[in-house]
C-alpha positions as a printed Julia matrix, in Angstrom:
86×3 Matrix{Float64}:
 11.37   20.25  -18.44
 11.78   19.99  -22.33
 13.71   21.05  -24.93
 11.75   20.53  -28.6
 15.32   21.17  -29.97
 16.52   18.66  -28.5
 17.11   15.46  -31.26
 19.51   13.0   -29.45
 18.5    10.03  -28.08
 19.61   11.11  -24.73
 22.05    9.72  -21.91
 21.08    5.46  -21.52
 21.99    4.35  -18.31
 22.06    1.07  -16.72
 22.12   -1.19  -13.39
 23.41   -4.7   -13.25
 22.11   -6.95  -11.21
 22.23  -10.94  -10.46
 18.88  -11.96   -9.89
 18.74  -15.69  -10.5
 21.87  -16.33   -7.81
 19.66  -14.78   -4.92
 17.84  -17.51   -2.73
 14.52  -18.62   -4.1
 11.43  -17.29   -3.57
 10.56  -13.03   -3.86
 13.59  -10.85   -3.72
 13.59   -7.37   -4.11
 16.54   -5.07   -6.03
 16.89   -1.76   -4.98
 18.16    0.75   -7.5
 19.78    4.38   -5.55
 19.06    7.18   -8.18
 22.91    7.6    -8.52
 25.82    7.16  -10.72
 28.82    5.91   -9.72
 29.86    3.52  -13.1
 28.41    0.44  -10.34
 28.98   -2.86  -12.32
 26.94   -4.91   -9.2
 23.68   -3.19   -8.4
 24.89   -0.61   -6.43
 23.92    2.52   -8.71
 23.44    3.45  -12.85
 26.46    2.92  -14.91
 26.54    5.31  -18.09
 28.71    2.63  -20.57
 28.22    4.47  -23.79
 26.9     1.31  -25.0
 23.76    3.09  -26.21
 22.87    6.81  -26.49
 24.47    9.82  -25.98
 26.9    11.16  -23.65
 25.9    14.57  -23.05
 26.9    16.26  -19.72
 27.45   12.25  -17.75
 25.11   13.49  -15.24
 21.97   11.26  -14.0
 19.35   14.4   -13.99
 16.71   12.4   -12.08
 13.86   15.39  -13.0
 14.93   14.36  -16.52
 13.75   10.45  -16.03
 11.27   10.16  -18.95
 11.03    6.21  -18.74
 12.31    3.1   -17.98
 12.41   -0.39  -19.5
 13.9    -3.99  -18.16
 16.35   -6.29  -20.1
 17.01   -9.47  -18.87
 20.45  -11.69  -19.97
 20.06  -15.18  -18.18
 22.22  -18.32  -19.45
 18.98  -20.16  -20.45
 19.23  -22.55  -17.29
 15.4   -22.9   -17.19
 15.06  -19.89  -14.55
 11.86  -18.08  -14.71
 11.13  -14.08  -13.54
  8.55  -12.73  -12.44
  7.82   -9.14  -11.84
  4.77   -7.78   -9.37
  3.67   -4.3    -8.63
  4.64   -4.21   -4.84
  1.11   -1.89   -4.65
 -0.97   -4.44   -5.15
């Protein structure tokens, strides 16, 4: 689905998780395509930090890409990220 009239950035939503607490070795996070404002993991947040607001609805057939941030307190940590295909 598109809309070339379209010219926001669209809605930005986010999922929080804490990684480098989780006991060592390969861990996986599981993100449900939901939102439900989730501050631990547990779904996408829409904080208004970034984008528009629009209708507040996550339109999953609307998904048109991803990207990961990281925010770590610089304790020497490292993360790794693997394709669980391969």
């Amino acid at each position: 689905m598109s809309d070339d009239t379209y010219t926001g950035l669209g809605e930005y939503y986010y999922s929080f998780h804490n990684v480098l607490s989780s006991a060592p070795g390969w861990n996986t996070i599981t993100m449900p395509l939901v939102r439900n404002d989730s501050w631990d993991g547990g779904g996408w947040n829409l904080t208004g930090w970034a984008g528009d607001s629009d209708d507040g609805e996550l339109d999953v057939h609307a998904i048109g890409g991803f990207h990961f941030e990281f925010s770590i307190a610089g304790s020497g940590r490292v993360i790794i990220l693997r394709n669980s295909n391969s």
